[in-house]
Amino acid sequence: MQTSSDNILSAVRIDKGFPGTKALDKVDFHLQRGEVHALLGENGAGKSTLIKCLTGAYRRDGGNILLDGVEVDPRDTFDAQRLGIGTVYQEVNLLPNLSVAENLFLGRQPRRFGMVDIRAMNRKARELLSEYELKLDVTRALASYSVAIQQVVAIARAVDLSGKVLILDEPTASLDAHEVAMLFRIVRRLKARGLGIIFITHFLEQVYEISDRITVLRNGRLVGTRNTAELDRRDLIAMMIGRELAAEIHAAEAHAAEGGEPRYRFRNYGRRGRIDPFDLDVRAGEVVGIAGLLGSGRTETAEVLFGAHRADSGTAEIDGRRVDLSSPRAAIREKFGFCPEDRKTDGIVGDLSVRENIVLALQARRGWTRPISRAEQNRLADLYIRALDIRTADREKPIKLLSGGNQQKAILARWLATEPEFLILDEPTRGIDVGAHAEIVRLIESLREKGMSLIVISSELEELVAYSTRIIVLRDRAHVAELGGERITAHQIVEAIAAANERRAS
Amino acid sequence: MKQKYLPLTATILIFVLSYALCAAQYPNILSTRVIGNLLTDNAFLGIAAVGMTFVILSGGIDLSVGSVIAFTGVFLAVVLEHTSMHPIMAFALVLGITTLFGALMGMIIHYLEMPAFIVTLAGMFLARGMAFVLSIDSIPIKHPFYATLKGFYYKLPGGGRITLIGGLMLLVFAAGILIAHRTRFGTNVYALGGGTATAKLMGVPVASTTVKIYALSGLLAGLSGIVFSLYTSAGYSLAAVGVELDAITAVVIGGTLLTGGSGFVAGTLVGIFIQGLIQTYITFDGSLSSWWTKILIGALLFAFILLQKGIIHLSRDARQRA
């Protein structure tokens, strides 16, 4: 055990077990002064357990934590904060109803004659935020600002309170590119001030953009710590999942669609104000990828197809038969399925069990007067838990306790249980880790091979390229290009989006 | 204007408008005599409502207030009748009891993680029952000190009087405003209303704040009981039934969000004034049934709930645009 003097935080041989599992097995982690250290691993690798041990949210079973060379033992997050370890989570942990200044100084407001000196507090808040290039009305409620700004306020509070170590747990998950750039500017500035920063994320590009070193955990064990500059992406992924996923993703299989008549034929289909009328043909056993920038009308296309927003123009045909898709109910009757993008608000019912979440759509289609027997529910749930490798202790576990990737698979299972023939997936791999990612990609391919028609929306172009037989490119709420066969490459998609933008510029 | 001032502004606007309407019909309503009476008649309700404001701001509720007022009244009447204790001592004693009672409810709510609704509901029955145990009769209080206290007032120009209890209510409101907006405890109350889990993560002492909030509500309910006994010169265990609901009404009409975290103590004062004004108007009119008070207050309350819903909706839209 050696601790170099540059280490601001050292965790040595940390052990943590939960009933039945060993979450952390003698993990070492060293954070240097003035570095951004990415902590990576699949869901369940032990990242959040390690963080929770460092911040006192969990009691570790064994091992030592040294802060500035002194052994510490934080009892809770507040205690850790006092010692110098501040944490900022993806979901901002501040009070939306209090003013920005009150959030920054809660519990340590400057006082005069026993009363809170509001003017001094607001002045100090403005000074503090000016270090972050932020000019806000600090007397306004925090809720009146965007998530990105709230995140910066949370960072300002954490740094001001702690000042030694800053843990950023998935801070960029709900930010757009511009906001991420702002956040990274701030992170670099804090790094220059000598803070040790732990950065947790699913976005590998961001890891390469901001981090100096990378530590990878797998199955509760330390895989290794590397300098970012010396670790290429393929090796990193191999470290994270222990198998050559990179190769799998690029093994773009035969894109050649089996010819034949399109099963699904949409003509002049659209809805005013949401998506311009488009023509779309989908054959059986075909994956149609939808690409475009955020706000280009990808989700709107999916919602119109599924009847979540009724189309106000055009016609839909299945096997030459005119069909009505004016509501999700109607679409489900035609054997449509739709996995929405935001699974927290549109997808899972957190307090229900995995089983109940899986049978939900099937039960809805049968109608509530014809309940699915408990035995049949159990059979379905077990079938899909096994088929999709949903990692859960048992089928009765509340779904909110599962990791993001497993929740996503449960939602997929919900629609697969209805045996759809036309399945729309909106960002099926968002916010889940690399391993689950690969499994979802494999699943999409196997569904296609079984003859299902799929529409997949994704921001990850390489992923789209991997499984799509055709790709529709969207821009400004209109379908602007269609790529097929040889032309399906990430480069071509970018070209198509860019060309469309140039046309708009001229 | 900031969104958080919107409900308060609406409340003040409604008050000024309705006062103007009343004054147009009965110019006498503007006299200082009426204003003085408005303060005196609503003093006990106002004091209890200050405590209720803190409770609701923190996201809780206190249903025991009315019963505690009745208990206090009966306790004072019994003690003053049967012992030679000086009223001041009796006041201190009863305030101690009610504060402790509130603190106890706060502890149960926090440590046993029980909903405030149930705990204070139990407290309501308990306090009312204790009042019955002390006496089931209406006991008059004839202590000379009561007469002395009632003799204190400040004469306004125009014949109106700010009585001791009316003035006390204004003092309590002033203290409440200071505590809510200028102390760390006050900010902690708002923090609890914003989210207990987050507040805890940010280092708010949740346990002591919760206990203090309900202790404060108990203290003010006791004080309200003293004021009520001064006002009626009697103690009766069936008195002040449902006062907690009037207090909640005043708080909500005053622009405080029932879910907690947003509102002003000053708004509650205006809420009290609006309720008092409606009552005064009906007295002036003479021909209207007193039930019209309830109907009008019900309508107002409903309007305010809709207004709050609308504001929440607007602020969510604003955030999405930001």
PDB file of C-alpha atoms in Angstrom, chain A residues 132-386:
ATOM      1  CA  TYR A 132     -18.599  30.079 -12.626  1.00  0.00           C
ATOM      2  CA  GLU A 133     -19.353  32.676 -15.307  1.00  0.00           C
ATOM      3  CA  LEU A 134     -22.914  32.714 -14.076  1.00  0.00           C
ATOM      4  CA  LYS A 135     -24.863  35.898 -13.711  1.00  0.00           C
ATOM      5  CA  LEU A 136     -28.178  35.051 -12.118  1.00  0.00           C
ATOM      6  CA  ASP A 137     -30.853  36.790 -10.148  1.00  0.00           C
ATOM      7  CA  VAL A 138     -29.960  34.861  -6.995  1.00  0.00           C
ATOM      8  CA  THR A 139     -33.206  35.839  -5.274  1.00  0.00           C
ATOM      9  CA  ARG A 140     -35.279  33.884  -7.780  1.00  0.00           C
ATOM     10  CA  ALA A 141     -36.444  30.365  -7.019  1.00  0.00           C
ATOM     11  CA  LEU A 142     -34.051  27.684  -8.199  1.00  0.00           C
ATOM     12  CA  ALA A 143     -36.901  26.008 -10.084  1.00  0.00           C
ATOM     13  CA  SER A 144     -37.079  28.938 -12.485  1.00  0.00           C
ATOM     14  CA  TYR A 145     -33.706  27.970 -13.986  1.00  0.00           C
ATOM     15  CA  SER A 146     -32.791  25.172 -16.389  1.00  0.00           C
ATOM     16  CA  VAL A 147     -31.378  21.860 -15.212  1.00  0.00           C
ATOM     17  CA  ALA A 148     -27.916  22.831 -16.473  1.00  0.00           C
ATOM     18  CA  ILE A 149     -27.892  26.004 -14.385  1.00  0.00           C
ATOM     19  CA  GLN A 150     -29.223  24.106 -11.379  1.00  0.00           C
ATOM     20  CA  GLN A 151     -26.388  21.653 -11.826  1.00  0.00           C
ATOM     21  CA  VAL A 152     -23.827  24.452 -11.810  1.00  0.00           C
ATOM     22  CA  VAL A 153     -25.417  25.855  -8.653  1.00  0.00           C
ATOM     23  CA  ALA A 154     -25.168  22.385  -7.104  1.00  0.00           C
ATOM     24  CA  ILE A 155     -21.491  22.214  -8.073  1.00  0.00           C
ATOM     25  CA  ALA A 156     -20.861  25.695  -6.681  1.00  0.00           C
ATOM     26  CA  ARG A 157     -22.447  24.654  -3.394  1.00  0.00           C
ATOM     27  CA  ALA A 158     -20.555  21.381  -3.218  1.00  0.00           C
ATOM     28  CA  VAL A 159     -17.206  22.989  -4.004  1.00  0.00           C
ATOM     29  CA  ASP A 160     -17.785  25.855  -1.623  1.00  0.00           C
ATOM     30  CA  LEU A 161     -18.722  23.443   1.169  1.00  0.00           C
ATOM     31  CA  SER A 162     -16.163  20.766   0.515  1.00  0.00           C
ATOM     32  CA  GLY A 163     -13.380  22.093  -1.618  1.00  0.00           C
ATOM     33  CA  LYS A 164     -11.216  18.988  -1.883  1.00  0.00           C
ATOM     34  CA  VAL A 165     -12.996  16.295  -3.828  1.00  0.00           C
ATOM     35  CA  LEU A 166     -15.921  16.720  -6.193  1.00  0.00           C
ATOM     36  CA  ILE A 167     -17.870  13.681  -7.350  1.00  0.00           C
ATOM     37  CA  LEU A 168     -19.971  14.183 -10.478  1.00  0.00           C
ATOM     38  CA  ASP A 169     -22.411  11.301 -10.841  1.00  0.00           C
ATOM     39  CA  GLU A 170     -23.780  11.284 -14.412  1.00  0.00           C
ATOM     40  CA  PRO A 171     -23.999  15.066 -14.498  1.00  0.00           C
ATOM     41  CA  THR A 172     -24.404  15.309 -18.259  1.00  0.00           C
ATOM     42  CA  ALA A 173     -27.222  12.808 -18.783  1.00  0.00           C
ATOM     43  CA  SER A 174     -29.934  15.404 -19.183  1.00  0.00           C
ATOM     44  CA  LEU A 175     -27.894  18.216 -20.741  1.00  0.00           C
ATOM     45  CA  ASP A 176     -27.587  19.220 -24.386  1.00  0.00           C
ATOM     46  CA  ALA A 177     -24.243  19.643 -26.154  1.00  0.00           C
ATOM     47  CA  HIS A 178     -24.013  23.341 -25.450  1.00  0.00           C
ATOM     48  CA  GLU A 179     -24.685  22.832 -21.740  1.00  0.00           C
ATOM     49  CA  VAL A 180     -22.164  19.998 -21.556  1.00  0.00           C
ATOM     50  CA  ALA A 181     -19.542  22.351 -22.990  1.00  0.00           C
ATOM     51  CA  MET A 182     -20.357  24.897 -20.293  1.00  0.00           C
ATOM     52  CA  LEU A 183     -20.128  22.239 -17.598  1.00  0.00           C
ATOM     53  CA  PHE A 184     -16.770  21.032 -18.891  1.00  0.00           C
ATOM     54  CA  ARG A 185     -15.378  24.560 -18.872  1.00  0.00           C
ATOM     55  CA  ILE A 186     -16.268  24.731 -15.201  1.00  0.00           C
ATOM     56  CA  VAL A 187     -14.804  21.300 -14.490  1.00  0.00           C
ATOM     57  CA  ARG A 188     -11.506  22.333 -16.128  1.00  0.00           C
ATOM     58  CA  ARG A 189     -11.404  25.473 -14.051  1.00  0.00           C
ATOM     59  CA  LEU A 190     -11.972  23.537 -10.822  1.00  0.00           C
ATOM     60  CA  LYS A 191      -9.289  21.090 -11.875  1.00  0.00           C
ATOM     61  CA  ALA A 192      -6.873  23.976 -12.302  1.00  0.00           C
ATOM     62  CA  ARG A 193      -7.712  25.023  -8.750  1.00  0.00           C
ATOM     63  CA  GLY A 194      -6.396  21.682  -7.555  1.00  0.00           C
ATOM     64  CA  LEU A 195      -9.616  19.836  -6.823  1.00  0.00           C
ATOM     65  CA  GLY A 196      -9.777  16.109  -7.353  1.00  0.00           C
ATOM     66  CA  ILE A 197     -12.771  15.354  -9.553  1.00  0.00           C
ATOM     67  CA  ILE A 198     -14.411  11.957  -9.983  1.00  0.00           C
ATOM     68  CA  PHE A 199     -16.515  11.808 -13.126  1.00  0.00           C
ATOM     69  CA  ILE A 200     -19.061   9.073 -13.757  1.00  0.00           C
ATOM     70  CA  THR A 201     -20.799   8.836 -17.105  1.00  0.00           C
ATOM     71  CA  HIS A 202     -22.037   6.511 -19.823  1.00  0.00           C
ATOM     72  CA  PHE A 203     -20.785   8.766 -22.606  1.00  0.00           C
ATOM     73  CA  LEU A 204     -17.370   7.538 -23.666  1.00  0.00           C
ATOM     74  CA  GLU A 205     -16.696  10.568 -25.891  1.00  0.00           C
ATOM     75  CA  GLN A 206     -17.043  12.743 -22.810  1.00  0.00           C
ATOM     76  CA  VAL A 207     -14.609  10.536 -20.924  1.00  0.00           C
ATOM     77  CA  TYR A 208     -12.026  11.111 -23.627  1.00  0.00           C
ATOM     78  CA  GLU A 209     -12.782  14.789 -23.780  1.00  0.00           C
ATOM     79  CA  ILE A 210     -12.430  15.632 -20.114  1.00  0.00           C
ATOM     80  CA  SER A 211     -10.698  12.933 -18.094  1.00  0.00           C
ATOM     81  CA  ASP A 212      -7.000  12.490 -17.307  1.00  0.00           C
ATOM     82  CA  ARG A 213      -7.217   8.986 -15.954  1.00  0.00           C
ATOM     83  CA  ILE A 214      -9.741   6.193 -16.104  1.00  0.00           C
ATOM     84  CA  THR A 215     -10.531   3.555 -13.509  1.00  0.00           C
ATOM     85  CA  VAL A 216     -12.661   0.627 -14.605  1.00  0.00           C
ATOM     86  CA  LEU A 217     -14.635  -1.633 -12.297  1.00  0.00           C
ATOM     87  CA  ARG A 218     -16.218  -4.909 -13.281  1.00  0.00           C
ATOM     88  CA  ASN A 219     -18.356  -7.167 -11.095  1.00  0.00           C
ATOM     89  CA  GLY A 220     -17.233  -5.375  -7.942  1.00  0.00           C
ATOM     90  CA  ARG A 221     -13.538  -5.759  -8.754  1.00  0.00           C
ATOM     91  CA  LEU A 222     -10.967  -3.271  -9.907  1.00  0.00           C
ATOM     92  CA  VAL A 223      -9.980  -3.969 -13.515  1.00  0.00           C
ATOM     93  CA  GLY A 224      -7.385  -1.248 -13.666  1.00  0.00           C
ATOM     94  CA  THR A 225      -6.486   2.420 -13.770  1.00  0.00           C
ATOM     95  CA  ARG A 226      -5.016   3.881 -16.970  1.00  0.00           C
ATOM     96  CA  ASN A 227      -4.019   7.224 -18.381  1.00  0.00           C
ATOM     97  CA  THR A 228      -6.751   8.293 -20.760  1.00  0.00           C
ATOM     98  CA  ALA A 229      -4.283   9.312 -23.440  1.00  0.00           C
ATOM     99  CA  GLU A 230      -2.768   5.843 -23.543  1.00  0.00           C
ATOM    100  CA  LEU A 231      -5.999   3.866 -23.664  1.00  0.00           C
ATOM    101  CA  ASP A 232      -7.854   3.515 -26.917  1.00  0.00           C
ATOM    102  CA  ARG A 233     -11.568   3.124 -27.014  1.00  0.00           C
ATOM    103  CA  ARG A 234     -11.596  -0.500 -28.059  1.00  0.00           C
ATOM    104  CA  ASP A 235      -9.361  -1.470 -25.149  1.00  0.00           C
ATOM    105  CA  LEU A 236     -11.483   0.564 -22.773  1.00  0.00           C
ATOM    106  CA  ILE A 237     -14.653  -1.229 -23.849  1.00  0.00           C
ATOM    107  CA  ALA A 238     -12.853  -4.534 -23.532  1.00  0.00           C
ATOM    108  CA  MET A 239     -11.878  -3.565 -19.982  1.00  0.00           C
ATOM    109  CA  MET A 240     -15.441  -2.658 -19.163  1.00  0.00           C
ATOM    110  CA  ILE A 241     -17.243  -5.694 -20.489  1.00  0.00           C
ATOM    111  CA  GLY A 242     -14.452  -8.189 -20.797  1.00  0.00           C
ATOM    112  CA  ARG A 243     -15.433  -9.206 -24.304  1.00  0.00           C
ATOM    113  CA  GLU A 244     -14.898  -7.675 -27.693  1.00  0.00           C
ATOM    114  CA  LEU A 245     -18.068  -5.728 -28.050  1.00  0.00           C
ATOM    115  CA  ALA A 246     -16.547  -3.204 -30.375  1.00  0.00           C
ATOM    116  CA  ALA A 247     -16.234  -5.836 -33.045  1.00  0.00           C
ATOM    117  CA  GLU A 248     -19.807  -6.907 -32.536  1.00  0.00           C
ATOM    118  CA  ILE A 249     -21.180  -3.450 -32.992  1.00  0.00           C
ATOM    119  CA  HIS A 250     -19.410  -2.989 -36.281  1.00  0.00           C
ATOM    120  CA  ALA A 251     -20.299  -6.402 -37.592  1.00  0.00           C
ATOM    121  CA  ALA A 252     -22.947  -4.835 -39.724  1.00  0.00           C
ATOM    122  CA  GLU A 253     -24.804  -7.790 -41.029  1.00  0.00           C
ATOM    123  CA  ALA A 254     -26.368  -8.163 -44.395  1.00  0.00           C
ATOM    124  CA  HIS A 255     -28.289  -4.980 -44.858  1.00  0.00           C
ATOM    125  CA  ALA A 256     -29.911  -6.393 -47.917  1.00  0.00           C
ATOM    126  CA  ALA A 257     -33.589  -6.389 -47.242  1.00  0.00           C
ATOM    127  CA  GLU A 258     -35.309  -9.428 -48.537  1.00  0.00           C
ATOM    128  CA  GLY A 259     -37.233  -7.861 -51.329  1.00  0.00           C
ATOM    129  CA  GLY A 260     -40.916  -8.295 -51.630  1.00  0.00           C
ATOM    130  CA  GLU A 261     -43.874  -6.104 -51.053  1.00  0.00           C
ATOM    131  CA  PRO A 262     -43.861  -3.688 -48.111  1.00  0.00           C
ATOM    132  CA  ARG A 263     -46.225  -4.873 -45.400  1.00  0.00           C
ATOM    133  CA  TYR A 264     -46.757  -1.438 -43.962  1.00  0.00           C
ATOM    134  CA  ARG A 265     -47.415   1.438 -46.280  1.00  0.00           C
ATOM    135  CA  PHE A 266     -47.874   4.990 -44.986  1.00  0.00           C
ATOM    136  CA  ARG A 267     -48.746   7.608 -47.568  1.00  0.00           C
ATOM    137  CA  ASN A 268     -48.612  11.347 -46.994  1.00  0.00           C
ATOM    138  CA  TYR A 269     -48.809  10.566 -43.286  1.00  0.00           C
ATOM    139  CA  GLY A 270     -48.296  13.425 -40.831  1.00  0.00           C
ATOM    140  CA  ARG A 271     -49.695  15.861 -38.344  1.00  0.00           C
ATOM    141  CA  ARG A 272     -49.563  19.603 -38.666  1.00  0.00           C
ATOM    142  CA  GLY A 273     -47.173  21.281 -36.237  1.00  0.00           C
ATOM    143  CA  ARG A 274     -45.492  18.017 -35.293  1.00  0.00           C
ATOM    144  CA  ILE A 275     -44.225  16.242 -38.379  1.00  0.00           C
ATOM    145  CA  ASP A 276     -44.594  17.065 -42.077  1.00  0.00           C
ATOM    146  CA  PRO A 277     -46.417  14.461 -44.171  1.00  0.00           C
ATOM    147  CA  PHE A 278     -44.104  11.624 -45.168  1.00  0.00           C
ATOM    148  CA  ASP A 279     -44.239   8.394 -47.142  1.00  0.00           C
ATOM    149  CA  LEU A 280     -42.900   5.309 -45.425  1.00  0.00           C
ATOM    150  CA  ASP A 281     -42.799   1.652 -46.429  1.00  0.00           C
ATOM    151  CA  VAL A 282     -41.694  -1.057 -44.046  1.00  0.00           C
ATOM    152  CA  ARG A 283     -41.265  -4.680 -45.033  1.00  0.00           C
ATOM    153  CA  ALA A 284     -41.452  -7.681 -42.798  1.00  0.00           C
ATOM    154  CA  GLY A 285     -38.052  -8.461 -41.331  1.00  0.00           C
ATOM    155  CA  GLU A 286     -36.766  -4.974 -41.797  1.00  0.00           C
ATOM    156  CA  VAL A 287     -35.282  -2.459 -39.368  1.00  0.00           C
ATOM    157  CA  VAL A 288     -35.830   1.114 -40.441  1.00  0.00           C
ATOM    158  CA  GLY A 289     -33.525   3.435 -38.539  1.00  0.00           C
ATOM    159  CA  ILE A 290     -34.488   7.035 -37.940  1.00  0.00           C
ATOM    160  CA  ALA A 291     -31.665   9.540 -37.610  1.00  0.00           C
ATOM    161  CA  GLY A 292     -31.627  13.257 -37.053  1.00  0.00           C
ATOM    162  CA  LEU A 293     -30.646  15.866 -34.562  1.00  0.00           C
ATOM    163  CA  LEU A 294     -32.566  16.470 -31.367  1.00  0.00           C
ATOM    164  CA  GLY A 295     -35.855  18.158 -32.222  1.00  0.00           C
ATOM    165  CA  SER A 296     -35.798  17.066 -35.860  1.00  0.00           C
ATOM    166  CA  GLY A 297     -39.082  15.183 -35.479  1.00  0.00           C
ATOM    167  CA  ARG A 298     -37.875  11.677 -34.655  1.00  0.00           C
ATOM    168  CA  THR A 299     -40.069  11.115 -31.622  1.00  0.00           C
ATOM    169  CA  GLU A 300     -42.916  12.953 -33.350  1.00  0.00           C
ATOM    170  CA  THR A 301     -42.718  10.469 -36.228  1.00  0.00           C
ATOM    171  CA  ALA A 302     -42.956   7.579 -33.794  1.00  0.00           C
ATOM    172  CA  GLU A 303     -45.877   9.116 -31.947  1.00  0.00           C
ATOM    173  CA  VAL A 304     -47.835   9.709 -35.131  1.00  0.00           C
ATOM    174  CA  LEU A 305     -47.204   6.156 -36.325  1.00  0.00           C
ATOM    175  CA  PHE A 306     -48.414   4.760 -33.010  1.00  0.00           C
ATOM    176  CA  GLY A 307     -51.425   7.060 -32.795  1.00  0.00           C
ATOM    177  CA  ALA A 308     -50.198   8.777 -29.631  1.00  0.00           C
ATOM    178  CA  HIS A 309     -50.809  11.903 -31.668  1.00  0.00           C
ATOM    179  CA  ARG A 310     -53.457  11.318 -34.305  1.00  0.00           C
ATOM    180  CA  ALA A 311     -52.307  11.847 -37.894  1.00  0.00           C
ATOM    181  CA  ASP A 312     -54.293  14.568 -39.610  1.00  0.00           C
ATOM    182  CA  SER A 313     -53.295  13.674 -43.120  1.00  0.00           C
ATOM    183  CA  GLY A 314     -52.538  10.600 -45.176  1.00  0.00           C
ATOM    184  CA  THR A 315     -53.368   6.934 -45.044  1.00  0.00           C
ATOM    185  CA  ALA A 316     -51.954   3.805 -43.471  1.00  0.00           C
ATOM    186  CA  GLU A 317     -52.179   0.341 -45.023  1.00  0.00           C
ATOM    187  CA  ILE A 318     -51.187  -3.072 -43.753  1.00  0.00           C
ATOM    188  CA  ASP A 319     -50.909  -5.746 -46.439  1.00  0.00           C
ATOM    189  CA  GLY A 320     -52.925  -3.514 -48.717  1.00  0.00           C
ATOM    190  CA  ARG A 321     -55.728  -3.097 -46.174  1.00  0.00           C
ATOM    191  CA  ARG A 322     -56.587   0.407 -45.001  1.00  0.00           C
ATOM    192  CA  VAL A 323     -56.254   0.645 -41.225  1.00  0.00           C
ATOM    193  CA  ASP A 324     -57.149   3.150 -38.570  1.00  0.00           C
ATOM    194  CA  LEU A 325     -54.281   4.129 -36.259  1.00  0.00           C
ATOM    195  CA  SER A 326     -55.931   7.082 -34.597  1.00  0.00           C
ATOM    196  CA  SER A 327     -55.108   6.047 -31.029  1.00  0.00           C
ATOM    197  CA  PRO A 328     -52.606   3.822 -29.247  1.00  0.00           C
ATOM    198  CA  ARG A 329     -55.470   1.401 -28.595  1.00  0.00           C
ATOM    199  CA  ALA A 330     -56.193   1.160 -32.295  1.00  0.00           C
ATOM    200  CA  ALA A 331     -52.502   0.724 -33.047  1.00  0.00           C
ATOM    201  CA  ILE A 332     -52.139  -2.013 -30.447  1.00  0.00           C
ATOM    202  CA  ARG A 333     -55.106  -3.773 -32.039  1.00  0.00           C
ATOM    203  CA  GLU A 334     -53.128  -3.803 -35.292  1.00  0.00           C
ATOM    204  CA  LYS A 335     -50.251  -5.397 -33.382  1.00  0.00           C
ATOM    205  CA  PHE A 336     -48.151  -2.270 -33.017  1.00  0.00           C
ATOM    206  CA  GLY A 337     -45.811  -1.768 -30.080  1.00  0.00           C
ATOM    207  CA  PHE A 338     -44.013   1.393 -28.925  1.00  0.00           C
ATOM    208  CA  CYS A 339     -41.188   1.735 -26.371  1.00  0.00           C
ATOM    209  CA  PRO A 340     -41.006   5.445 -25.605  1.00  0.00           C
ATOM    210  CA  GLU A 341     -37.812   7.381 -25.017  1.00  0.00           C
ATOM    211  CA  ASP A 342     -38.268   8.499 -21.451  1.00  0.00           C
ATOM    212  CA  ARG A 343     -38.829   5.258 -19.612  1.00  0.00           C
ATOM    213  CA  LYS A 344     -39.062   6.989 -16.216  1.00  0.00           C
ATOM    214  CA  THR A 345     -42.126   9.019 -17.120  1.00  0.00           C
ATOM    215  CA  ASP A 346     -43.664   7.166 -20.057  1.00  0.00           C
ATOM    216  CA  GLY A 347     -42.589   3.597 -19.573  1.00  0.00           C
ATOM    217  CA  ILE A 348     -42.172   1.859 -16.285  1.00  0.00           C
ATOM    218  CA  VAL A 349     -44.584   1.907 -13.381  1.00  0.00           C
ATOM    219  CA  GLY A 350     -41.929   2.047 -10.686  1.00  0.00           C
ATOM    220  CA  ASP A 351     -43.782   0.534  -7.751  1.00  0.00           C
ATOM    221  CA  LEU A 352     -45.187  -2.399  -9.666  1.00  0.00           C
ATOM    222  CA  SER A 353     -43.198  -5.588  -9.881  1.00  0.00           C
ATOM    223  CA  VAL A 354     -41.231  -6.723 -12.895  1.00  0.00           C
ATOM    224  CA  ARG A 355     -43.978  -9.273 -13.637  1.00  0.00           C
ATOM    225  CA  GLU A 356     -46.742  -6.676 -13.499  1.00  0.00           C
ATOM    226  CA  ASN A 357     -44.805  -4.322 -15.734  1.00  0.00           C
ATOM    227  CA  ILE A 358     -44.234  -7.041 -18.290  1.00  0.00           C
ATOM    228  CA  VAL A 359     -47.867  -8.139 -18.572  1.00  0.00           C
ATOM    229  CA  LEU A 360     -49.242  -4.585 -18.543  1.00  0.00           C
ATOM    230  CA  ALA A 361     -49.593  -4.050 -22.292  1.00  0.00           C
ATOM    231  CA  LEU A 362     -50.862  -7.544 -22.979  1.00  0.00           C
ATOM    232  CA  GLN A 363     -53.497  -7.184 -20.288  1.00  0.00           C
ATOM    233  CA  ALA A 364     -54.482  -3.800 -21.665  1.00  0.00           C
ATOM    234  CA  ARG A 365     -54.975  -5.289 -25.106  1.00  0.00           C
ATOM    235  CA  ARG A 366     -57.122  -8.134 -23.816  1.00  0.00           C
ATOM    236  CA  GLY A 367     -59.203  -5.719 -21.797  1.00  0.00           C
ATOM    237  CA  TRP A 368     -59.502  -5.746 -18.041  1.00  0.00           C
ATOM    238  CA  THR A 369     -62.548  -7.976 -18.071  1.00  0.00           C
ATOM    239  CA  ARG A 370     -60.420 -10.904 -19.202  1.00  0.00           C
ATOM    240  CA  PRO A 371     -57.626 -11.083 -16.662  1.00  0.00           C
ATOM    241  CA  ILE A 372     -54.501 -13.053 -17.452  1.00  0.00           C
ATOM    242  CA  SER A 373     -54.209 -15.865 -14.945  1.00  0.00           C
ATOM    243  CA  ARG A 374     -51.450 -15.621 -12.388  1.00  0.00           C
ATOM    244  CA  ALA A 375     -49.835 -18.774 -13.728  1.00  0.00           C
ATOM    245  CA  GLU A 376     -49.804 -17.351 -17.234  1.00  0.00           C
ATOM    246  CA  GLN A 377     -48.356 -14.061 -15.899  1.00  0.00           C
ATOM    247  CA  ASN A 378     -45.614 -15.962 -14.114  1.00  0.00           C
ATOM    248  CA  ARG A 379     -44.870 -17.970 -17.238  1.00  0.00           C
ATOM    249  CA  LEU A 380     -44.606 -14.830 -19.400  1.00  0.00           C
ATOM    250  CA  ALA A 381     -42.515 -12.957 -16.873  1.00  0.00           C
ATOM    251  CA  ASP A 382     -40.093 -15.843 -16.400  1.00  0.00           C
ATOM    252  CA  LEU A 383     -39.906 -16.396 -20.136  1.00  0.00           C
ATOM    253  CA  TYR A 384     -38.851 -12.831 -20.874  1.00  0.00           C
ATOM    254  CA  ILE A 385     -36.653 -12.453 -17.815  1.00  0.00           C
ATOM    255  CA  ARG A 386     -34.724 -15.414 -19.175  1.00  0.00           C
TER     256      ARG A 386
END
